PDB file of N, CA and C in Angstrom:
ATOM      1  N   MET I   1       0.817  -1.192   0.000  1.00 77.00           N
ATOM      2  CA  MET I   1       0.000   0.000   0.000  1.00 77.00           C
ATOM      3  C   MET I   1       0.863   1.259   0.000  1.00 77.00           C
ATOM      4  N   HIS I   2       1.948   1.237   0.794  1.00 75.00           N
ATOM      5  CA  HIS I   2       2.813   2.409   0.850  1.00 75.00           C
ATOM      6  C   HIS I   2       3.471   2.692  -0.503  1.00 75.00           C
ATOM      7  N   PHE I   3       3.793   1.618  -1.231  1.00 83.00           N
ATOM      8  CA  PHE I   3       4.409   1.810  -2.541  1.00 83.00           C
ATOM      9  C   PHE I   3       3.440   2.462  -3.514  1.00 83.00           C
ATOM     10  N   ILE I   4       2.177   2.078  -3.457  1.00 90.00           N
ATOM     11  CA  ILE I   4       1.167   2.676  -4.345  1.00 90.00           C
ATOM     12  C   ILE I   4       1.004   4.160  -4.026  1.00 90.00           C
ATOM     13  N   ILE I   5       0.913   4.479  -2.751  1.00 89.00           N
ATOM     14  CA  ILE I   5       0.782   5.879  -2.347  1.00 89.00           C
ATOM     15  C   ILE I   5       2.027   6.663  -2.759  1.00 89.00           C
ATOM     16  N   ALA I   6       3.202   6.050  -2.608  1.00 89.00           N
ATOM     17  CA  ALA I   6       4.440   6.716  -3.013  1.00 89.00           C
ATOM     18  C   ALA I   6       4.433   7.007  -4.509  1.00 89.00           C
ATOM     19  N   LEU I   7       3.955   6.055  -5.301  1.00 90.00           N
ATOM     20  CA  LEU I   7       3.875   6.280  -6.750  1.00 90.00           C
ATOM     21  C   LEU I   7       2.893   7.395  -7.086  1.00 90.00           C
ATOM     22  N   VAL I   8       1.771   7.451  -6.389  1.00 91.00           N
ATOM     23  CA  VAL I   8       0.790   8.518  -6.609  1.00 91.00           C
ATOM     24  C   VAL I   8       1.413   9.874  -6.266  1.00 91.00           C
ATOM     25  N   VAL I   9       2.107   9.950  -5.140  1.00 90.00           N
ATOM     26  CA  VAL I   9       2.743  11.200  -4.724  1.00 90.00           C
ATOM     27  C   VAL I   9       3.801  11.621  -5.743  1.00 90.00           C
ATOM     28  N   LEU I  10       4.604  10.670  -6.195  1.00 90.00           N
ATOM     29  CA  LEU I  10       5.617  10.996  -7.201  1.00 90.00           C
ATOM     30  C   LEU I  10       4.968  11.414  -8.522  1.00 90.00           C
ATOM     31  N   GLY I  11       3.825  10.817  -8.853  1.00 92.00           N
ATOM     32  CA  GLY I  11       3.089  11.221 -10.047  1.00 92.00           C
ATOM     33  C   GLY I  11       2.576  12.648  -9.942  1.00 92.00           C
ATOM     34  N   ILE I  12       2.042  12.992  -8.790  1.00 90.00           N
ATOM     35  CA  ILE I  12       1.578  14.371  -8.574  1.00 90.00           C
ATOM     36  C   ILE I  12       2.758  15.337  -8.676  1.00 90.00           C
ATOM     37  N   ALA I  13       3.880  14.952  -8.089  1.00 90.00           N
ATOM     38  CA  ALA I  13       5.072  15.805  -8.155  1.00 90.00           C
ATOM     39  C   ALA I  13       5.546  15.963  -9.601  1.00 90.00           C
ATOM     40  N   ALA I  14       5.438  14.904 -10.389  1.00 90.00           N
ATOM     41  CA  ALA I  14       5.853  14.983 -11.789  1.00 90.00           C
ATOM     42  C   ALA I  14       4.949  15.932 -12.577  1.00 90.00           C
ATOM     43  N   VAL I  15       3.648  15.900 -12.297  1.00 90.00           N
ATOM     44  CA  VAL I  15       2.712  16.812 -12.963  1.00 90.00           C
ATOM     45  C   VAL I  15       3.024  18.258 -12.585  1.00 90.00           C
ATOM     46  N   LEU I  16       3.403  18.466 -11.340  1.00 88.00           N
ATOM     47  CA  LEU I  16       3.704  19.810 -10.847  1.00 88.00           C
ATOM     48  C   LEU I  16       5.190  20.151 -10.985  1.00 88.00           C
ATOM     49  N   ASN I  17       5.880  19.451 -11.851  1.00 85.00           N
ATOM     50  CA  ASN I  17       7.336  19.558 -11.943  1.00 85.00           C
ATOM     51  C   ASN I  17       7.833  20.990 -12.104  1.00 85.00           C
ATOM     52  N   LYS I  18       7.118  21.833 -12.855  1.00 87.00           N
ATOM     53  CA  LYS I  18       7.571  23.209 -13.064  1.00 87.00           C
ATOM     54  C   LYS I  18       7.572  24.021 -11.773  1.00 87.00           C
ATOM     55  N   GLN I  19       6.679  23.689 -10.847  1.00 87.00           N
ATOM     56  CA  GLN I  19       6.632  24.401  -9.564  1.00 87.00           C
ATOM     57  C   GLN I  19       7.543  23.762  -8.510  1.00 87.00           C
ATOM     58  N   MET I  20       8.035  22.573  -8.799  1.00 91.00           N
ATOM     59  CA  MET I  20       8.837  21.842  -7.812  1.00 91.00           C
ATOM     60  C   MET I  20      10.287  22.309  -7.841  1.00 91.00           C
ATOM     61  N   HIS I  21      10.841  22.552  -6.674  1.00 93.00           N
ATOM     62  CA  HIS I  21      12.256  22.890  -6.530  1.00 93.00           C
ATOM     63  C   HIS I  21      13.018  21.607  -6.200  1.00 93.00           C
ATOM     64  N   PRO I  22      14.318  21.573  -6.439  1.00 93.00           N
ATOM     65  CA  PRO I  22      15.096  20.380  -6.076  1.00 93.00           C
ATOM     66  C   PRO I  22      14.950  20.007  -4.594  1.00 93.00           C
ATOM     67  N   GLU I  23      14.814  21.011  -3.739  1.00 96.00           N
ATOM     68  CA  GLU I  23      14.644  20.736  -2.309  1.00 96.00           C
ATOM     69  C   GLU I  23      13.324  20.018  -2.038  1.00 96.00           C
ATOM     70  N   ASP I  24      12.270  20.388  -2.782  1.00 95.00           N
ATOM     71  CA  ASP I  24      10.974  19.725  -2.634  1.00 95.00           C
ATOM     72  C   ASP I  24      11.093  18.246  -2.995  1.00 95.00           C
ATOM     73  N   TRP I  25      11.757  17.981  -4.130  1.00 94.00           N
ATOM     74  CA  TRP I  25      11.960  16.593  -4.551  1.00 94.00           C
ATOM     75  C   TRP I  25      12.739  15.816  -3.496  1.00 94.00           C
ATOM     76  N   ALA I  26      13.795  16.435  -2.975  1.00 96.00           N
ATOM     77  CA  ALA I  26      14.617  15.757  -1.974  1.00 96.00           C
ATOM     78  C   ALA I  26      13.807  15.428  -0.719  1.00 96.00           C
ATOM     79  N   ILE I  27      13.005  16.375  -0.277  1.00 96.00           N
ATOM     80  CA  ILE I  27      12.190  16.155   0.922  1.00 96.00           C
ATOM     81  C   ILE I  27      11.171  15.045   0.676  1.00 96.00           C
ATOM     82  N   ILE I  28      10.517  15.070  -0.477  1.00 95.00           N
ATOM     83  CA  ILE I  28       9.501  14.057  -0.789  1.00 95.00           C
ATOM     84  C   ILE I  28      10.121  12.663  -0.849  1.00 95.00           C
ATOM     85  N   VAL I  29      11.236  12.543  -1.572  1.00 95.00           N
ATOM     86  CA  VAL I  29      11.891  11.232  -1.688  1.00 95.00           C
ATOM     87  C   VAL I  29      12.380  10.760  -0.318  1.00 95.00           C
ATOM     88  N   LEU I  30      12.936  11.668   0.470  1.00 97.00           N
ATOM     89  CA  LEU I  30      13.411  11.305   1.804  1.00 97.00           C
ATOM     90  C   LEU I  30      12.264  10.833   2.695  1.00 97.00           C
ATOM     91  N   VAL I  31      11.158  11.564   2.692  1.00 96.00           N
ATOM     92  CA  VAL I  31      10.019  11.195   3.535  1.00 96.00           C
ATOM     93  C   VAL I  31       9.435   9.847   3.093  1.00 96.00           C
ATOM     94  N   ILE I  32       9.327   9.630   1.788  1.00 95.00           N
ATOM     95  CA  ILE I  32       8.832   8.339   1.292  1.00 95.00           C
ATOM     96  C   ILE I  32       9.752   7.212   1.757  1.00 95.00           C
ATOM     97  N   GLY I  33      11.053   7.420   1.630  1.00 96.00           N
ATOM     98  CA  GLY I  33      12.007   6.397   2.066  1.00 96.00           C
ATOM     99  C   GLY I  33      11.937   6.108   3.550  1.00 96.00           C
ATOM    100  N   VAL I  34      11.776   7.157   4.340  1.00 96.00           N
ATOM    101  CA  VAL I  34      11.703   6.977   5.794  1.00 96.00           C
ATOM    102  C   VAL I  34      10.435   6.217   6.183  1.00 96.00           C
ATOM    103  N   VAL I  35       9.318   6.550   5.556  1.00 96.00           N
ATOM    104  CA  VAL I  35       8.061   5.861   5.883  1.00 96.00           C
ATOM    105  C   VAL I  35       8.143   4.386   5.489  1.00 96.00           C
ATOM    106  N   ILE I  36       8.644   4.098   4.303  1.00 95.00           N
ATOM    107  CA  ILE I  36       8.757   2.695   3.875  1.00 95.00           C
ATOM    108  C   ILE I  36       9.752   1.957   4.777  1.00 95.00           C
ATOM    109  N   GLY I  37      10.850   2.619   5.130  1.00 96.00           N
ATOM    110  CA  GLY I  37      11.804   2.006   6.050  1.00 96.00           C
ATOM    111  C   GLY I  37      11.189   1.722   7.406  1.00 96.00           C
ATOM    112  N   MET I  38      10.386   2.647   7.913  1.00 97.00           N
ATOM    113  CA  MET I  38       9.723   2.431   9.203  1.00 97.00           C
ATOM    114  C   MET I  38       8.728   1.286   9.120  1.00 97.00           C
ATOM    115  N   GLU I  39       8.054   1.176   7.995  1.00 96.00           N
ATOM    116  CA  GLU I  39       7.119   0.056   7.818  1.00 96.00           C
ATOM    117  C   GLU I  39       7.868  -1.277   7.841  1.00 96.00           C
ATOM    118  N   LEU I  40       9.036  -1.317   7.243  1.00 96.00           N
ATOM    119  CA  LEU I  40       9.850  -2.541   7.273  1.00 96.00           C
ATOM    120  C   LEU I  40      10.324  -2.851   8.695  1.00 96.00           C
ATOM    121  N   ILE I  41      10.721  -1.821   9.433  1.00 97.00           N
ATOM    122  CA  ILE I  41      11.123  -2.031  10.825  1.00 97.00           C
ATOM    123  C   ILE I  41       9.941  -2.542  11.645  1.00 97.00           C
ATOM    124  N   ASN I  42       8.764  -1.949  11.435  1.00 97.00           N
ATOM    125  CA  ASN I  42       7.561  -2.387  12.151  1.00 97.00           C
ATOM    126  C   ASN I  42       7.266  -3.859  11.852  1.00 97.00           C
ATOM    127  N   THR I  43       7.352  -4.235  10.594  1.00 97.00           N
ATOM    128  CA  THR I  43       7.094  -5.619  10.207  1.00 97.00           C
ATOM    129  C   THR I  43       8.098  -6.562  10.866  1.00 97.00           C
ATOM    130  N   SER I  44       9.368  -6.157  10.886  1.00 97.00           N
ATOM    131  CA  SER I  44      10.370  -7.030  11.504  1.00 97.00           C
ATOM    132  C   SER I  44      10.160  -7.137  13.015  1.00 97.00           C
ATOM    133  N   VAL I  45       9.769  -6.047  13.665  1.00 97.00           N
ATOM    134  CA  VAL I  45       9.488  -6.099  15.111  1.00 97.00           C
ATOM    135  C   VAL I  45       8.317  -7.038  15.379  1.00 97.00           C
ATOM    136  N   GLU I  46       7.266  -6.916  14.590  1.00 96.00           N
ATOM    137  CA  GLU I  46       6.102  -7.789  14.790  1.00 96.00           C
ATOM    138  C   GLU I  46       6.467  -9.256  14.562  1.00 96.00           C
ATOM    139  N   ASN I  47       7.246  -9.542  13.525  1.00 96.00           N
ATOM    140  CA  ASN I  47       7.652 -10.928  13.276  1.00 96.00           C
ATOM    141  C   ASN I  47       8.564 -11.450  14.377  1.00 96.00           C
ATOM    142  N   LEU I  48       9.471 -10.608  14.872  1.00 95.00           N
ATOM    143  CA  LEU I  48      10.353 -11.012  15.958  1.00 95.00           C
ATOM    144  C   LEU I  48       9.551 -11.326  17.219  1.00 95.00           C
ATOM    145  N   VAL I  49       8.578 -10.489  17.527  1.00 95.00           N
ATOM    146  CA  VAL I  49       7.728 -10.729  18.702  1.00 95.00           C
ATOM    147  C   VAL I  49       6.962 -12.039  18.532  1.00 95.00           C
ATOM    148  N   ASP I  50       6.479 -12.318  17.322  1.00 93.00           N
ATOM    149  CA  ASP I  50       5.771 -13.577  17.074  1.00 93.00           C
ATOM    150  C   ASP I  50       6.686 -14.789  17.290  1.00 93.00           C
ATOM    151  N   VAL I  51       7.944 -14.666  16.901  1.00 94.00           N
ATOM    152  CA  VAL I  51       8.888 -15.776  17.068  1.00 94.00           C
ATOM    153  C   VAL I  51       9.203 -15.998  18.544  1.00 94.00           C
ATOM    154  N   ILE I  52       9.364 -14.906  19.276  1.00 93.00           N
ATOM    155  CA  ILE I  52       9.749 -15.013  20.686  1.00 93.00           C
ATOM    156  C   ILE I  52       8.570 -15.414  21.562  1.00 93.00           C
ATOM    157  N   SER I  53       7.399 -14.888  21.281  1.00 88.00           N
ATOM    158  CA  SER I  53       6.223 -15.127  22.122  1.00 88.00           C
ATOM    159  C   SER I  53       5.279 -16.079  21.406  1.00 88.00           C
ATOM    160  N   PHE I  54       5.253 -17.316  21.851  1.00 83.00           N
ATOM    161  CA  PHE I  54       4.439 -18.330  21.187  1.00 83.00           C
ATOM    162  C   PHE I  54       2.954 -18.210  21.523  1.00 83.00           C
ATOM    163  N   ARG I  55       2.650 -17.784  22.727  1.00 88.00           N
ATOM    164  CA  ARG I  55       1.263 -17.620  23.150  1.00 88.00           C
ATOM    165  C   ARG I  55       0.953 -16.147  23.311  1.00 88.00           C
ATOM    166  N   TYR I  56      -0.325 -15.841  23.521  1.00 89.00           N
ATOM    167  CA  TYR I  56      -0.716 -14.454  23.736  1.00 89.00           C
ATOM    168  C   TYR I  56      -0.003 -13.925  24.961  1.00 89.00           C
ATOM    169  N   ASN I  57       0.564 -12.759  24.805  1.00 91.00           N
ATOM    170  CA  ASN I  57       1.287 -12.116  25.888  1.00 91.00           C
ATOM    171  C   ASN I  57       0.964 -10.629  25.822  1.00 91.00           C
ATOM    172  N   TYR I  58       0.518 -10.076  26.936  1.00 94.00           N
ATOM    173  CA  TYR I  58       0.128  -8.665  26.963  1.00 94.00           C
ATOM    174  C   TYR I  58       1.293  -7.764  26.585  1.00 94.00           C
ATOM    175  N   ASN I  59       2.473  -8.059  27.087  1.00 93.00           N
ATOM    176  CA  ASN I  59       3.640  -7.226  26.775  1.00 93.00           C
ATOM    177  C   ASN I  59       4.018  -7.337  25.299  1.00 93.00           C
ATOM    178  N   ALA I  60       3.853  -8.505  24.719  1.00 94.00           N
ATOM    179  CA  ALA I  60       4.124  -8.667  23.289  1.00 94.00           C
ATOM    180  C   ALA I  60       3.148  -7.822  22.475  1.00 94.00           C
ATOM    181  N   LYS I  61       1.895  -7.805  22.885  1.00 95.00           N
ATOM    182  CA  LYS I  61       0.895  -6.979  22.209  1.00 95.00           C
ATOM    183  C   LYS I  61       1.261  -5.504  22.323  1.00 95.00           C
ATOM    184  N   LYS I  62       1.727  -5.109  23.510  1.00 96.00           N
ATOM    185  CA  LYS I  62       2.118  -3.725  23.739  1.00 96.00           C
ATOM    186  C   LYS I  62       3.288  -3.322  22.826  1.00 96.00           C
ATOM    187  N   ILE I  63       4.256  -4.208  22.682  1.00 96.00           N
ATOM    188  CA  ILE I  63       5.398  -3.940  21.804  1.00 96.00           C
ATOM    189  C   ILE I  63       4.932  -3.753  20.368  1.00 96.00           C
ATOM    190  N   LYS I  64       4.045  -4.620  19.921  1.00 96.00           N
ATOM    191  CA  LYS I  64       3.519  -4.507  18.557  1.00 96.00           C
ATOM    192  C   LYS I  64       2.727  -3.212  18.375  1.00 96.00           C
ATOM    193  N   ASP I  65       1.921  -2.876  19.360  1.00 97.00           N
ATOM    194  CA  ASP I  65       1.117  -1.648  19.277  1.00 97.00           C
ATOM    195  C   ASP I  65       2.000  -0.404  19.242  1.00 97.00           C
ATOM    196  N   ILE I  66       3.051  -0.399  20.032  1.00 97.00           N
ATOM    197  CA  ILE I  66       3.958   0.756  20.051  1.00 97.00           C
ATOM    198  C   ILE I  66       4.675   0.880  18.712  1.00 97.00           C
ATOM    199  N   SER I  67       5.105  -0.235  18.170  1.00 97.00           N
ATOM    200  CA  SER I  67       5.774  -0.213  16.866  1.00 97.00           C
ATOM    201  C   SER I  67       4.825   0.274  15.773  1.00 97.00           C
ATOM    202  N   ALA I  68       3.596  -0.185  15.808  1.00 97.00           N
ATOM    203  CA  ALA I  68       2.600   0.273  14.831  1.00 97.00           C
ATOM    204  C   ALA I  68       2.287   1.754  15.025  1.00 97.00           C
ATOM    205  N   ALA I  69       2.237   2.208  16.268  1.00 98.00           N
ATOM    206  CA  ALA I  69       1.978   3.630  16.539  1.00 98.00           C
ATOM    207  C   ALA I  69       3.108   4.504  16.014  1.00 98.00           C
ATOM    208  N   ALA I  70       4.338   4.023  16.124  1.00 97.00           N
ATOM    209  CA  ALA I  70       5.471   4.778  15.590  1.00 97.00           C
ATOM    210  C   ALA I  70       5.339   4.917  14.073  1.00 97.00           C
ATOM    211  N   THR I  71       4.943   3.850  13.410  1.00 96.00           N
ATOM    212  CA  THR I  71       4.742   3.895  11.963  1.00 96.00           C
ATOM    213  C   THR I  71       3.604   4.846  11.608  1.00 96.00           C
ATOM    214  N   LEU I  72       2.517   4.782  12.336  1.00 96.00           N
ATOM    215  CA  LEU I  72       1.384   5.669  12.091  1.00 96.00           C
ATOM    216  C   LEU I  72       1.778   7.132  12.294  1.00 96.00           C
ATOM    217  N   THR I  73       2.511   7.415  13.355  1.00 97.00           N
ATOM    218  CA  THR I  73       2.951   8.782  13.629  1.00 97.00           C
ATOM    219  C   THR I  73       3.820   9.310  12.489  1.00 97.00           C
ATOM    220  N   LEU I  74       4.734   8.490  12.029  1.00 96.00           N
ATOM    221  CA  LEU I  74       5.602   8.901  10.932  1.00 96.00           C
ATOM    222  C   LEU I  74       4.813   9.084   9.641  1.00 96.00           C
ATOM    223  N   THR I  75       3.837   8.224   9.400  1.00 95.00           N
ATOM    224  CA  THR I  75       2.999   8.344   8.204  1.00 95.00           C
ATOM    225  C   THR I  75       2.181   9.635   8.245  1.00 95.00           C
ATOM    226  N   LEU I  76       1.602   9.958   9.391  1.00 96.00           N
ATOM    227  CA  LEU I  76       0.837  11.202   9.516  1.00 96.00           C
ATOM    228  C   LEU I  76       1.734  12.430   9.343  1.00 96.00           C
ATOM    229  N   THR I  77       2.952  12.344   9.843  1.00 97.00           N
ATOM    230  CA  THR I  77       3.914  13.429   9.651  1.00 97.00           C
ATOM    231  C   THR I  77       4.254  13.581   8.170  1.00 97.00           C
ATOM    232  N   ALA I  78       4.422  12.460   7.477  1.00 96.00           N
ATOM    233  CA  ALA I  78       4.707  12.500   6.039  1.00 96.00           C
ATOM    234  C   ALA I  78       3.549  13.127   5.267  1.00 96.00           C
ATOM    235  N   ILE I  79       2.333  12.835   5.677  1.00 95.00           N
ATOM    236  CA  ILE I  79       1.160  13.446   5.035  1.00 95.00           C
ATOM    237  C   ILE I  79       1.189  14.955   5.246  1.00 95.00           C
ATOM    238  N   ALA I  80       1.502  15.391   6.456  1.00 97.00           N
ATOM    239  CA  ALA I  80       1.577  16.827   6.739  1.00 97.00           C
ATOM    240  C   ALA I  80       2.663  17.497   5.891  1.00 97.00           C
ATOM    241  N   VAL I  81       3.818  16.863   5.771  1.00 97.00           N
ATOM    242  CA  VAL I  81       4.898  17.407   4.948  1.00 97.00           C
ATOM    243  C   VAL I  81       4.445  17.494   3.494  1.00 97.00           C
ATOM    244  N   GLY I  82       3.795  16.446   3.008  1.00 95.00           N
ATOM    245  CA  GLY I  82       3.296  16.464   1.633  1.00 95.00           C
ATOM    246  C   GLY I  82       2.294  17.577   1.401  1.00 95.00           C
ATOM    247  N   LEU I  83       1.396  17.779   2.343  1.00 95.00           N
ATOM    248  CA  LEU I  83       0.410  18.857   2.199  1.00 95.00           C
ATOM    249  C   LEU I  83       1.083  20.228   2.200  1.00 95.00           C
ATOM    250  N   ILE I  84       2.070  20.392   3.064  1.00 96.00           N
ATOM    251  CA  ILE I  84       2.793  21.670   3.114  1.00 96.00           C
ATOM    252  C   ILE I  84       3.485  21.948   1.776  1.00 96.00           C
ATOM    253  N   ILE I  85       4.031  20.918   1.168  1.00 95.00           N
ATOM    254  CA  ILE I  85       4.722  21.095  -0.115  1.00 95.00           C
ATOM    255  C   ILE I  85       3.735  21.253  -1.262  1.00 95.00           C
ATOM    256  N   PHE I  86       2.696  20.409  -1.302  1.00 94.00           N
ATOM    257  CA  PHE I  86       1.849  20.331  -2.491  1.00 94.00           C
ATOM    258  C   PHE I  86       0.718  21.355  -2.552  1.00 94.00           C
ATOM    259  N   ILE I  87       0.115  21.715  -1.432  1.00 94.00           N
ATOM    260  CA  ILE I  87      -1.059  22.603  -1.482  1.00 94.00           C
ATOM    261  C   ILE I  87      -0.751  23.924  -2.178  1.00 94.00           C
ATOM    262  N   PRO I  88       0.317  24.630  -1.822  1.00 94.00           N
ATOM    263  CA  PRO I  88       0.585  25.886  -2.549  1.00 94.00           C
ATOM    264  C   PRO I  88       0.856  25.666  -4.042  1.00 94.00           C
ATOM    265  N   LYS I  89       1.495  24.563  -4.377  1.00 92.00           N
ATOM    266  CA  LYS I  89       1.814  24.286  -5.780  1.00 92.00           C
ATOM    267  C   LYS I  89       0.557  23.902  -6.570  1.00 92.00           C
ATOM    268  N   ILE I  90      -0.351  23.171  -5.941  1.00 91.00           N
ATOM    269  CA  ILE I  90      -1.608  22.816  -6.602  1.00 91.00           C
ATOM    270  C   ILE I  90      -2.458  24.068  -6.820  1.00 91.00           C
ATOM    271  N   ILE I  91      -2.492  24.944  -5.830  1.00 92.00           N
ATOM    272  CA  ILE I  91      -3.237  26.205  -5.966  1.00 92.00           C
ATOM    273  C   ILE I  91      -2.661  27.027  -7.102  1.00 92.00           C
ATOM    274  N   ALA I  92      -1.333  27.118  -7.188  1.00 90.00           N
ATOM    275  CA  ALA I  92      -0.672  27.879  -8.252  1.00 90.00           C
ATOM    276  C   ALA I  92      -0.890  27.227  -9.620  1.00 90.00           C
ATOM    277  N   PHE I  93      -1.002  25.902  -9.632  1.00 85.00           N
ATOM    278  CA  PHE I  93      -1.177  25.162 -10.896  1.00 85.00           C
ATOM    279  C   PHE I  93      -2.538  25.491 -11.524  1.00 85.00           C
ATOM    280  N   PHE I  94      -3.555  25.659 -10.689  1.00 85.00           N
ATOM    281  CA  PHE I  94      -4.885  25.946 -11.199  1.00 85.00           C
ATOM    282  C   PHE I  94      -5.128  27.426 -11.125  1.00 85.00           C
TER     283      PHE I  94
END
């Protein structure tokens, strides 16, 4: 899902290419990379917890929830960064 959203964001940036500065591109690519990297870390934490904890364990659930919350927080931050970059450019485009 993150890859599809990343492609959509890059597509929007390509359409708005004339308004995009190199710094905008760098920030967008960096944020996309960080979010995808965090998703991979979250997945590895969840799989590691599954390997270590064979039965239901409240602390294991807490670890998974915290890891997922970190990913969600970073994703929401990436959305805010994207809006800050894209909204003025979309307004100028139309």
